[in-house]
Amino acid sequence: MSCQSNNQGNNATKPAPGIAPGGEDLDPRACAEAVARAHDGLGVDPRIPGAIAGFDAPFYQAGLAGYSDAAMRIIARRHGCPACVTEALLDRTLLAGGRGFAKADLGEIHNNVPGGEEDSPLVGQIMGSEPAEMAAGALKMIEQGKRKAHEYRDLAYVDVTHHVVREKIDLADDDQQETTAFGAIDVNLACPVKKIAKKARGGHWLAEPAGAIRILEAVREALPASIPVTVKMRRSFDDTPEMIENFWKIFDAAYDMGCSWVTVHGRTVEQKYIGPSRWDLLKEIRDARPERVIFGSGDIWEAGDIFRMIAYTGLSGVSVARGCIGNPWIFRQARQLMAGEAPREPTIAEQRNVLEDHFRLAMSVNSTLVRNPEQHTGKTMRKFGIRFAQHHPKSEDVRLRMIAVSSLDDWHAVLDEFYREG
Ligand SMILES: Cc1cc2nc3c(=O)[nH]c(=O)nc-3n(C[C@H](O)[C@H](O)[C@H](O)COP(=O)(O)O)c2cc1C
């Protein structure tokens, strides 16, 4: 399951600015310095680190299906990313998986396995069609398989309302809550991938607000109050007045039931990943609900865009998505901008270090999770390498060599050829 829709333009789309009439001349450095001064110099709405400890800057690494595994997240964190979200995991996949996400038979769950102490704070994202399955899946993620797999399935598959699911869960008192690898659960109401067997999931819920709200309620109720629930939405399913009204119903209900924040992607579900993100409409959402913590998403391609989006829209923060694939330096540059410094491009030596570290981390993540770790890692790293190549002065030559990588040896050969000089 993946939120990407490859043949319909997603991460192959050429970077272009979001629609922000009047915001064309915003100076990223001035915007970043204003953000750094905000909230009495904290630089982030205090409700954000209040909900998720350590989330100390107004940006995070988005869920990116097929990319944002523990290795990518750790590399991002080493460059200043304050928080990461996993890719969307289907509730059913989650419930079918083994205990603690640590088994080799978990299939795509391996992309969601927490990467230890360094991989924190981490928000686990779930997506699905049935409130009770979503509730049980969220609980399993938070508890990391503390109960036996069938117990979670029983919670989800008995013919009960989610209220009963909640009653059957005895742990959920705050004082019993142990530290968990996931600091929060994010519910995906944004993924544009088609419905299956006429069942809504992801962004398709934006056309069925009552069902979307039932899902959010089920997840919120199933988890201890100390675990924040957040929501990822598109700005609407499409541009009809009915769908815009649906957006507001779900958006307002989410906060009313205690969700901590919503991240709004400024494209419609129908748009998938094509065309610009509507920053002007994100600003309208912010202006209509000034008291809410709201994050924005869409067309964040470089560090300056983070602060341009915040300055233009007034939103509380920004999620960084395609702009950080093969570009962890975007986070370092964001921190530099907030500190009043010029953002620095990575040297060849820094690029080499990251390429080596990323491969090593990916191997260690994959070695316990997939059958042929080296082959799997070679394939994964190829798509990262192609994106890392953009920073190299001979980017096209590096890109072509990266396309052919399938093993650790191939990888080292590219590094030795192109990334030697410091
Ligand atoms: C390849 C790919 C995979 C994605 N997977 C997820 C996902 O699993 N969960 C999610 O919330 N968003 C996912 N998204 C959406 C991004 O988080 C983000 O909202 C979107 O790409 C818009 O931001 P951008 O224009 O800055 O890339 C994905 C996007 C792409 C391109």
Tab-separated table of C-alpha atoms and ligand atoms in Angstrom:
chain	number	residue	atom	x	y	z
A	1	MET	CA	0.000	0.000	0.000
A	2	SER	CA	1.382	3.315	-0.876
A	3	CYS	CA	0.224	6.900	-1.020
A	4	GLN	CA	2.160	7.569	-4.149
A	5	SER	CA	0.412	7.355	-7.484
A	6	ASN	CA	3.378	6.904	-9.703
A	7	ASN	CA	1.990	7.116	-13.194
A	8	GLN	CA	0.051	10.208	-12.386
A	9	GLY	CA	2.857	12.543	-11.479
A	10	ASN	CA	4.047	12.775	-7.923
A	11	ASN	CA	7.656	13.044	-7.025
A	12	ALA	CA	8.482	13.286	-10.712
A	13	THR	CA	6.599	16.605	-10.841
A	14	LYS	CA	8.971	19.506	-11.438
A	15	PRO	CA	9.326	21.705	-8.350
A	16	ALA	CA	7.194	24.825	-8.758
A	17	PRO	CA	6.082	27.408	-6.212
A	18	GLY	CA	2.763	27.180	-4.392
A	19	ILE	CA	0.060	29.689	-5.333
A	20	ALA	CA	0.587	32.692	-3.079
A	21	PRO	CA	-0.603	35.918	-4.704
A	22	GLY	CA	1.212	38.888	-3.207
A	23	GLY	CA	3.769	36.631	-1.532
A	24	GLU	CA	6.198	36.382	-4.432
A	25	ASP	CA	8.684	38.819	-2.935
A	26	LEU	CA	8.764	37.410	0.586
A	27	ASP	CA	12.381	37.220	1.708
A	28	PRO	CA	13.063	33.791	3.247
A	29	ARG	CA	15.750	35.129	5.612
A	30	ALA	CA	13.515	37.888	6.959
A	31	CYS	CA	10.603	35.423	7.269
A	32	ALA	CA	12.792	32.898	9.122
A	33	GLU	CA	14.087	35.493	11.529
A	34	ALA	CA	10.508	36.626	12.256
A	35	VAL	CA	9.536	32.990	12.918
A	36	ALA	CA	12.537	32.596	15.256
A	37	ARG	CA	11.465	35.680	17.243
A	38	ALA	CA	7.821	34.556	17.526
A	39	HIS	CA	6.345	33.071	20.709
A	40	ASP	CA	8.710	35.060	22.927
A	41	GLY	CA	11.733	33.822	21.031
A	42	LEU	CA	10.761	30.141	21.265
A	43	GLY	CA	10.329	29.996	17.496
A	44	VAL	CA	7.485	27.486	17.704
A	45	ASP	CA	3.955	27.540	19.094
A	46	PRO	CA	4.474	26.106	22.615
A	47	ARG	CA	1.466	23.837	22.140
A	48	ILE	CA	3.548	21.816	19.650
A	49	PRO	CA	6.401	20.748	22.001
A	50	GLY	CA	3.722	20.664	24.715
A	51	ALA	CA	2.037	17.815	22.856
A	52	ILE	CA	5.170	16.086	21.538
A	53	ALA	CA	8.280	16.619	23.652
A	54	GLY	CA	11.326	17.584	21.595
A	55	PHE	CA	9.321	19.014	18.673
A	56	ASP	CA	11.180	22.300	18.943
A	57	ALA	CA	10.909	23.920	15.509
A	58	PRO	CA	7.912	24.691	13.249
A	59	PHE	CA	8.576	22.012	10.622
A	60	TYR	CA	8.710	18.229	10.387
A	61	GLN	CA	9.508	15.467	7.920
A	62	ALA	CA	6.285	14.229	6.321
A	63	GLY	CA	5.256	10.661	5.738
A	64	LEU	CA	6.578	9.653	2.307
A	65	ALA	CA	5.567	6.155	1.233
A	66	GLY	CA	8.547	4.207	-0.052
A	67	TYR	CA	11.072	6.664	1.388
A	68	SER	CA	10.568	7.769	4.989
A	69	ASP	CA	11.791	4.635	6.772
A	70	ALA	CA	13.935	4.699	9.928
A	71	ALA	CA	17.136	5.285	7.913
A	72	MET	CA	15.805	8.383	6.154
A	73	ARG	CA	14.299	9.656	9.377
A	74	ILE	CA	17.539	9.294	11.334
A	75	ILE	CA	19.529	11.068	8.628
A	76	ALA	CA	16.966	13.908	8.692
A	77	ARG	CA	17.196	14.164	12.476
A	78	ARG	CA	20.994	14.332	12.356
A	79	HIS	CA	20.541	17.418	10.191
A	80	GLY	CA	18.132	19.188	12.519
A	81	CYS	CA	14.711	17.749	11.721
A	82	PRO	CA	12.745	18.015	14.982
A	83	ALA	CA	10.087	15.336	14.311
A	84	CYS	CA	9.153	12.723	11.730
A	85	VAL	CA	5.987	10.931	10.618
A	86	THR	CA	6.012	7.380	9.255
A	87	GLU	CA	4.406	6.593	5.936
A	88	ALA	CA	0.715	5.658	6.028
A	89	LEU	CA	0.237	2.121	7.220
A	90	LEU	CA	-3.037	0.376	6.484
A	91	ASP	CA	-4.838	-0.671	9.645
A	92	ARG	CA	-5.250	-4.186	8.219
A	93	THR	CA	-1.561	-4.565	7.491
A	94	LEU	CA	-0.841	-3.406	10.985
A	95	LEU	CA	-3.251	-5.889	12.534
A	96	ALA	CA	-1.992	-8.762	10.396
A	97	GLY	CA	1.626	-8.132	11.407
A	98	GLY	CA	3.515	-9.774	14.215
A	99	ARG	CA	4.428	-8.599	17.657
A	100	GLY	CA	6.430	-5.408	18.063
A	101	PHE	CA	6.961	-4.840	14.315
A	102	ALA	CA	10.191	-6.782	14.645
A	103	LYS	CA	9.569	-9.831	12.512
A	104	ALA	CA	10.857	-10.568	9.061
A	105	ASP	CA	7.389	-11.503	7.825
A	106	LEU	CA	5.879	-8.069	8.188
A	107	GLY	CA	6.150	-6.942	4.593
A	108	GLU	CA	5.814	-3.222	4.228
A	109	ILE	CA	5.560	-2.712	7.955
A	110	HIS	CA	9.360	-2.610	7.884
A	111	ASN	CA	9.131	0.981	6.687
A	112	ASN	CA	7.381	1.887	9.911
A	113	VAL	CA	9.638	0.145	12.368
A	114	PRO	CA	10.942	2.707	14.840
A	115	GLY	CA	14.705	3.172	14.586
A	116	GLY	CA	15.561	3.197	18.275
A	117	GLU	CA	16.406	6.101	20.547
A	118	GLU	CA	17.696	8.313	17.789
A	119	ASP	CA	14.413	8.000	15.877
A	120	SER	CA	12.425	10.233	18.200
A	121	PRO	CA	9.992	11.960	18.395
A	122	LEU	CA	8.140	9.745	15.970
A	123	VAL	CA	4.528	9.976	14.859
A	124	GLY	CA	2.976	6.778	13.501
A	125	GLN	CA	0.545	7.275	10.646
A	126	ILE	CA	-2.406	4.973	10.028
A	127	MET	CA	-5.006	4.763	7.310
A	128	GLY	CA	-8.034	2.569	6.804
A	129	SER	CA	-11.736	2.048	6.345
A	130	GLU	CA	-13.186	0.659	9.575
A	131	PRO	CA	-13.266	2.668	12.816
A	132	ALA	CA	-12.722	-0.391	15.027
A	133	GLU	CA	-9.783	-1.592	12.925
A	134	MET	CA	-8.243	1.853	12.988
A	135	ALA	CA	-8.673	2.035	16.754
A	136	ALA	CA	-7.129	-1.385	17.328
A	137	GLY	CA	-4.336	-0.645	14.816
A	138	ALA	CA	-3.502	2.654	16.523
A	139	LEU	CA	-3.417	0.946	19.894
A	140	LYS	CA	-1.150	-1.786	18.559
A	141	MET	CA	1.226	0.792	17.167
A	142	ILE	CA	1.388	2.689	20.432
A	143	GLU	CA	1.750	-0.453	22.538
A	144	GLN	CA	4.251	-1.959	20.078
A	145	GLY	CA	2.587	-5.324	20.212
A	146	LYS	CA	2.464	-5.523	24.010
A	147	ARG	CA	-0.535	-7.794	23.667
A	148	LYS	CA	-0.710	-10.902	21.537
A	149	ALA	CA	-1.496	-10.241	17.853
A	150	HIS	CA	-4.857	-11.994	18.074
A	151	GLU	CA	-5.941	-9.761	20.931
A	152	TYR	CA	-5.654	-6.700	18.711
A	153	ARG	CA	-7.471	-8.521	15.946
A	154	ASP	CA	-10.207	-9.534	18.359
A	155	LEU	CA	-10.631	-5.928	19.356
A	156	ALA	CA	-11.031	-4.945	15.734
A	157	TYR	CA	-13.029	-7.768	14.281
A	158	VAL	CA	-15.694	-8.387	16.874
A	159	ASP	CA	-18.987	-6.906	15.837
A	160	VAL	CA	-18.971	-3.936	18.139
A	161	THR	CA	-18.905	-0.182	18.013
A	162	HIS	CA	-15.653	1.542	18.733
A	163	HIS	CA	-17.018	2.509	22.141
A	164	VAL	CA	-16.964	-1.164	23.058
A	165	VAL	CA	-13.433	-1.468	21.714
A	166	ARG	CA	-12.455	1.288	24.088
A	167	GLU	CA	-14.199	-0.414	27.007
A	168	LYS	CA	-12.339	-3.637	26.326
A	169	ILE	CA	-9.019	-1.878	26.603
A	170	ASP	CA	-7.931	-1.801	30.166
A	171	LEU	CA	-4.564	-0.062	29.928
A	172	ALA	CA	-5.507	3.284	28.650
A	173	ASP	CA	-5.147	5.237	31.877
A	174	ASP	CA	-2.518	7.878	31.545
A	175	ASP	CA	-0.620	6.875	34.649
A	176	GLN	CA	-0.132	3.354	33.314
A	177	GLN	CA	1.273	4.537	30.039
A	178	GLU	CA	4.851	3.484	29.448
A	179	THR	CA	7.185	5.339	27.154
A	180	THR	CA	6.347	4.353	23.634
A	181	ALA	CA	8.388	4.545	20.438
A	182	PHE	CA	5.564	6.565	18.900
A	183	GLY	CA	4.881	9.969	20.449
A	184	ALA	CA	1.583	10.395	18.601
A	185	ILE	CA	-0.724	8.849	16.024
A	186	ASP	CA	-1.534	10.660	12.785
A	187	VAL	CA	-4.691	9.640	10.923
A	188	ASN	CA	-4.329	9.853	7.153
A	189	LEU	CA	-7.367	11.459	5.471
A	190	ALA	CA	-5.298	12.623	2.524
A	191	CYS	CA	-3.932	9.745	0.441
A	192	PRO	CA	-5.414	9.955	-3.076
A	193	VAL	CA	-5.000	6.267	-3.976
A	194	LYS	CA	-8.322	4.823	-5.136
A	195	LYS	CA	-10.942	3.158	-2.975
A	196	ILE	CA	-10.885	-0.610	-2.741
A	197	ALA	CA	-14.167	-2.561	-2.888
A	198	LYS	CA	-16.067	0.730	-2.607
A	199	LYS	CA	-14.578	1.392	0.803
A	200	ALA	CA	-13.277	4.850	1.546
A	201	ARG	CA	-9.837	5.357	3.025
A	202	GLY	CA	-7.264	8.150	3.110
A	203	GLY	CA	-8.410	11.235	1.212
A	204	HIS	CA	-11.606	9.546	0.035
A	205	TRP	CA	-12.992	10.091	3.503
A	206	LEU	CA	-13.181	13.804	2.683
A	207	ALA	CA	-16.224	12.941	0.560
A	208	GLU	CA	-17.821	11.084	3.491
A	209	PRO	CA	-17.488	13.334	6.530
A	210	ALA	CA	-19.642	11.272	8.910
A	211	GLY	CA	-17.430	8.220	8.327
A	212	ALA	CA	-14.243	10.265	8.654
A	213	ILE	CA	-15.416	11.633	11.985
A	214	ARG	CA	-16.304	8.134	13.228
A	215	ILE	CA	-12.746	7.021	12.422
A	216	LEU	CA	-11.198	9.964	14.249
A	217	GLU	CA	-13.432	9.406	17.270
A	218	ALA	CA	-12.591	5.722	17.383
A	219	VAL	CA	-8.847	6.375	17.306
A	220	ARG	CA	-8.999	9.253	19.790
A	221	GLU	CA	-11.073	7.181	22.215
A	222	ALA	CA	-8.944	4.069	21.927
A	223	LEU	CA	-5.728	5.817	22.942
A	224	PRO	CA	-4.701	7.207	26.304
A	225	ALA	CA	-5.238	10.963	26.560
A	226	SER	CA	-1.464	11.387	26.903
A	227	ILE	CA	-0.968	10.189	23.318
A	228	PRO	CA	-1.729	13.039	20.906
A	229	VAL	CA	-3.799	12.264	17.830
A	230	THR	CA	-3.151	14.425	14.768
A	231	VAL	CA	-4.745	14.398	11.325
A	232	LYS	CA	-3.463	14.755	7.773
A	233	MET	CA	-6.045	16.162	5.343
A	234	ARG	CA	-6.220	17.621	1.873
A	235	ARG	CA	-7.741	21.091	1.542
A	236	SER	CA	-10.843	19.388	0.072
A	237	PHE	CA	-11.812	16.368	-2.006
A	238	ASP	CA	-12.464	18.693	-4.957
A	239	ASP	CA	-13.448	22.315	-5.487
A	240	THR	CA	-17.236	21.947	-5.184
A	241	PRO	CA	-18.975	23.861	-2.344
A	242	GLU	CA	-20.284	20.571	-0.925
A	243	MET	CA	-16.785	19.149	-0.543
A	244	ILE	CA	-15.445	22.358	0.963
A	245	GLU	CA	-18.234	22.141	3.542
A	246	ASN	CA	-17.198	18.537	4.223
A	247	PHE	CA	-13.642	19.687	4.856
A	248	TRP	CA	-14.801	22.084	7.548
A	249	LYS	CA	-17.029	19.477	9.217
A	250	ILE	CA	-14.121	17.068	9.592
A	251	PHE	CA	-11.566	19.741	10.433
A	252	ASP	CA	-13.667	21.280	13.220
A	253	ALA	CA	-14.752	17.898	14.582
A	254	ALA	CA	-11.109	16.813	14.838
A	255	TYR	CA	-10.212	19.691	17.163
A	256	ASP	CA	-13.506	19.459	19.085
A	257	MET	CA	-12.813	15.816	19.975
A	258	GLY	CA	-9.299	16.662	21.183
A	259	CYS	CA	-7.001	16.103	18.214
A	260	SER	CA	-3.888	18.241	18.661
A	261	TRP	CA	-3.515	19.537	15.131
A	262	VAL	CA	-4.318	19.032	11.488
A	263	THR	CA	-1.803	19.188	8.652
A	264	VAL	CA	-3.547	20.441	5.522
A	265	HIS	CA	-2.070	19.633	2.117
A	266	GLY	CA	-2.973	22.518	-0.180
A	267	ARG	CA	-4.010	20.279	-3.079
A	268	THR	CA	-7.347	18.495	-3.492
A	269	VAL	CA	-7.596	14.697	-3.456
A	270	GLU	CA	-8.567	14.868	-7.121
A	271	GLN	CA	-5.366	16.762	-7.888
A	272	LYS	CA	-3.249	13.978	-6.404
A	273	TYR	CA	0.260	15.485	-6.580
A	274	ILE	CA	-0.228	17.463	-9.769
A	275	GLY	CA	-0.339	21.241	-10.006
A	276	PRO	CA	0.557	23.795	-7.372
A	277	SER	CA	-0.407	23.743	-3.723
A	278	ARG	CA	-2.840	26.561	-2.882
A	279	TRP	CA	-1.085	28.530	-0.174
A	280	ASP	CA	-3.764	31.217	-0.572
A	281	LEU	CA	-6.420	28.712	0.517
A	282	LEU	CA	-4.246	27.525	3.410
A	283	LYS	CA	-4.146	31.175	4.490
A	284	GLU	CA	-7.962	31.306	4.316
A	285	ILE	CA	-8.133	28.251	6.560
A	286	ARG	CA	-5.731	29.866	9.036
A	287	ASP	CA	-7.675	33.166	8.950
A	288	ALA	CA	-10.931	31.313	9.613
A	289	ARG	CA	-9.507	29.438	12.619
A	290	PRO	CA	-6.772	31.668	14.079
A	291	GLU	CA	-6.739	29.893	17.440
A	292	ARG	CA	-5.903	26.437	16.086
A	293	VAL	CA	-2.514	24.769	15.688
A	294	ILE	CA	-2.440	24.024	11.947
A	295	PHE	CA	0.403	22.764	9.757
A	296	GLY	CA	0.575	23.283	6.001
A	297	SER	CA	1.873	21.037	3.234
A	298	GLY	CA	2.651	21.380	-0.440
A	299	ASP	CA	5.466	22.857	-2.523
A	300	ILE	CA	8.153	23.054	0.123
A	301	TRP	CA	11.192	22.565	-2.099
A	302	GLU	CA	13.897	24.418	-0.215
A	303	ALA	CA	14.484	25.673	3.310
A	304	GLY	CA	13.311	29.197	2.500
A	305	ASP	CA	9.899	27.821	1.436
A	306	ILE	CA	9.236	26.666	5.000
A	307	PHE	CA	9.374	30.228	6.258
A	308	ARG	CA	7.739	31.760	3.215
A	309	MET	CA	4.776	29.450	3.750
A	310	ILE	CA	4.551	30.301	7.449
A	311	ALA	CA	4.869	34.049	6.780
A	312	TYR	CA	2.344	34.013	3.943
A	313	THR	CA	-0.292	31.787	5.523
A	314	GLY	CA	0.220	32.462	9.225
A	315	LEU	CA	0.131	28.701	9.834
A	316	SER	CA	1.802	27.211	12.914
A	317	GLY	CA	4.247	25.082	10.940
A	318	VAL	CA	5.008	23.187	7.771
A	319	SER	CA	5.559	19.592	6.719
A	320	VAL	CA	8.504	18.974	4.406
A	321	ALA	CA	7.858	16.210	1.856
A	322	ARG	CA	9.371	15.869	-1.626
A	323	GLY	CA	11.801	18.678	-0.821
A	324	CYS	CA	13.655	16.467	1.641
A	325	ILE	CA	14.084	13.344	-0.478
A	326	GLY	CA	17.844	13.145	-1.034
A	327	ASN	CA	18.103	16.491	0.735
A	328	PRO	CA	18.427	16.218	4.524
A	329	TRP	CA	20.367	19.508	4.384
A	330	ILE	CA	17.018	21.289	4.033
A	331	PHE	CA	16.650	20.851	7.803
A	332	ARG	CA	20.119	22.156	8.589
A	333	GLN	CA	19.465	25.110	6.316
A	334	ALA	CA	16.128	25.783	8.026
A	335	ARG	CA	17.888	25.909	11.389
A	336	GLN	CA	20.576	28.177	9.888
A	337	LEU	CA	17.932	30.548	8.552
A	338	MET	CA	16.243	30.684	11.946
A	339	ALA	CA	19.611	31.531	13.507
A	340	GLY	CA	20.034	34.440	11.073
A	341	GLU	CA	22.727	32.642	9.062
A	342	ALA	CA	22.952	32.053	5.324
A	343	PRO	CA	21.879	28.511	4.388
A	344	ARG	CA	24.924	26.467	3.391
A	345	GLU	CA	25.002	23.906	0.568
A	346	PRO	CA	26.559	20.536	1.436
A	347	THR	CA	30.195	20.015	0.463
A	348	ILE	CA	31.152	16.893	-1.489
A	349	ALA	CA	32.636	15.439	1.725
A	350	GLU	CA	29.362	16.032	3.574
A	351	GLN	CA	27.432	14.444	0.751
A	352	ARG	CA	29.687	11.395	0.837
A	353	ASN	CA	29.269	11.055	4.596
A	354	VAL	CA	25.504	11.158	4.300
A	355	LEU	CA	25.459	8.682	1.425
A	356	GLU	CA	27.593	6.270	3.450
A	357	ASP	CA	25.616	6.748	6.653
A	358	HIS	CA	22.306	6.344	4.862
A	359	PHE	CA	23.365	3.065	3.268
A	360	ARG	CA	24.740	1.764	6.567
A	361	LEU	CA	21.568	2.700	8.432
A	362	ALA	CA	19.350	1.216	5.735
A	363	MET	CA	21.349	-2.038	5.866
A	364	SER	CA	21.032	-2.250	9.611
A	365	VAL	CA	17.286	-1.501	9.518
A	366	ASN	CA	16.742	-4.029	6.733
A	367	SER	CA	19.011	-6.751	8.078
A	368	THR	CA	16.444	-7.874	10.635
A	369	LEU	CA	13.384	-7.207	8.524
A	370	VAL	CA	13.748	-8.426	4.969
A	371	ARG	CA	15.014	-11.654	3.463
A	372	ASN	CA	17.786	-10.263	1.273
A	373	PRO	CA	18.922	-7.080	3.013
A	374	GLU	CA	21.748	-6.168	0.653
A	375	GLN	CA	19.643	-6.498	-2.483
A	376	HIS	CA	16.723	-4.693	-0.841
A	377	THR	CA	18.976	-1.900	0.424
A	378	GLY	CA	20.673	-1.570	-2.975
A	379	LYS	CA	17.272	-1.049	-4.600
A	380	THR	CA	16.111	1.413	-1.948
A	381	MET	CA	19.319	3.390	-2.066
A	382	ARG	CA	19.164	3.694	-5.838
A	383	LYS	CA	16.103	5.928	-5.634
A	384	PHE	CA	17.728	8.004	-2.892
A	385	GLY	CA	21.024	8.199	-4.792
A	386	ILE	CA	19.241	9.596	-7.831
A	387	ARG	CA	17.869	12.366	-5.630
A	388	PHE	CA	21.144	12.956	-3.769
A	389	ALA	CA	22.798	13.433	-7.169
A	390	GLN	CA	21.079	16.810	-7.565
A	391	HIS	CA	23.613	18.366	-5.170
A	392	HIS	CA	26.633	17.171	-7.137
A	393	PRO	CA	28.295	19.454	-9.714
A	394	LYS	CA	28.107	16.535	-12.183
A	395	SER	CA	24.547	15.723	-11.221
A	396	GLU	CA	23.478	14.087	-14.478
A	397	ASP	CA	26.527	11.774	-14.584
A	398	VAL	CA	25.982	10.775	-10.952
A	399	ARG	CA	22.268	10.251	-11.539
A	400	LEU	CA	22.921	7.894	-14.442
A	401	ARG	CA	25.395	5.888	-12.366
A	402	MET	CA	23.024	5.761	-9.404
A	403	ILE	CA	20.252	4.347	-11.601
A	404	ALA	CA	22.431	1.265	-12.165
A	405	VAL	CA	23.200	0.617	-8.473
A	406	SER	CA	21.991	-2.700	-7.099
A	407	SER	CA	24.560	-3.682	-4.482
A	408	LEU	CA	26.832	-2.255	-1.828
A	409	ASP	CA	29.801	-2.635	-4.207
A	410	ASP	CA	28.049	-0.632	-6.941
A	411	TRP	CA	27.248	2.019	-4.375
A	412	HIS	CA	30.855	2.294	-3.232
A	413	ALA	CA	32.042	2.428	-6.834
A	414	VAL	CA	29.864	5.524	-7.466
A	415	LEU	CA	31.089	7.091	-4.237
A	416	ASP	CA	34.718	6.425	-5.101
A	417	GLU	CA	34.329	7.851	-8.564
A	418	PHE	CA	32.343	10.991	-7.788
A	419	TYR	CA	32.571	11.761	-4.100
A	420	ARG	CA	36.280	11.597	-3.383
A	421	GLU	CA	37.388	15.176	-3.140
A	422	GLY	CA	36.494	17.052	0.030
B	1	LIG	C1	6.020	9.497	-2.986
B	1	LIG	C2	5.096	10.126	-1.992
B	1	LIG	C3	4.628	9.397	-0.921
B	1	LIG	C4	3.784	10.004	0.033
B	1	LIG	N1	3.358	9.271	1.113
B	1	LIG	C5	2.638	9.881	2.079
B	1	LIG	C6	2.266	9.176	3.253
B	1	LIG	O1	2.526	7.977	3.414
B	1	LIG	N2	1.600	9.855	4.224
B	1	LIG	C7	1.285	11.206	4.068
B	1	LIG	O2	0.691	11.801	4.979
B	1	LIG	N3	1.596	11.874	2.962
B	1	LIG	C8	2.262	11.248	1.982
B	1	LIG	N4	2.624	11.958	0.873
B	1	LIG	C9	2.225	13.381	0.751
B	1	LIG	C10	3.274	14.310	1.333
B	1	LIG	O3	3.415	14.129	2.722
B	1	LIG	C11	2.928	15.783	1.065
B	1	LIG	O4	1.724	16.121	1.705
B	1	LIG	C12	2.816	16.089	-0.424
B	1	LIG	O5	3.856	15.500	-1.168
B	1	LIG	C13	2.794	17.601	-0.675
B	1	LIG	O6	3.992	18.209	-0.271
B	1	LIG	P1	5.159	18.595	-1.349
B	1	LIG	O7	4.448	19.240	-2.537
B	1	LIG	O8	6.018	19.579	-0.579
B	1	LIG	O9	5.827	17.338	-1.723
B	1	LIG	C14	3.409	11.370	-0.111
B	1	LIG	C15	3.876	12.089	-1.217
B	1	LIG	C16	4.708	11.488	-2.154
B	1	LIG	C17	5.182	12.310	-3.313
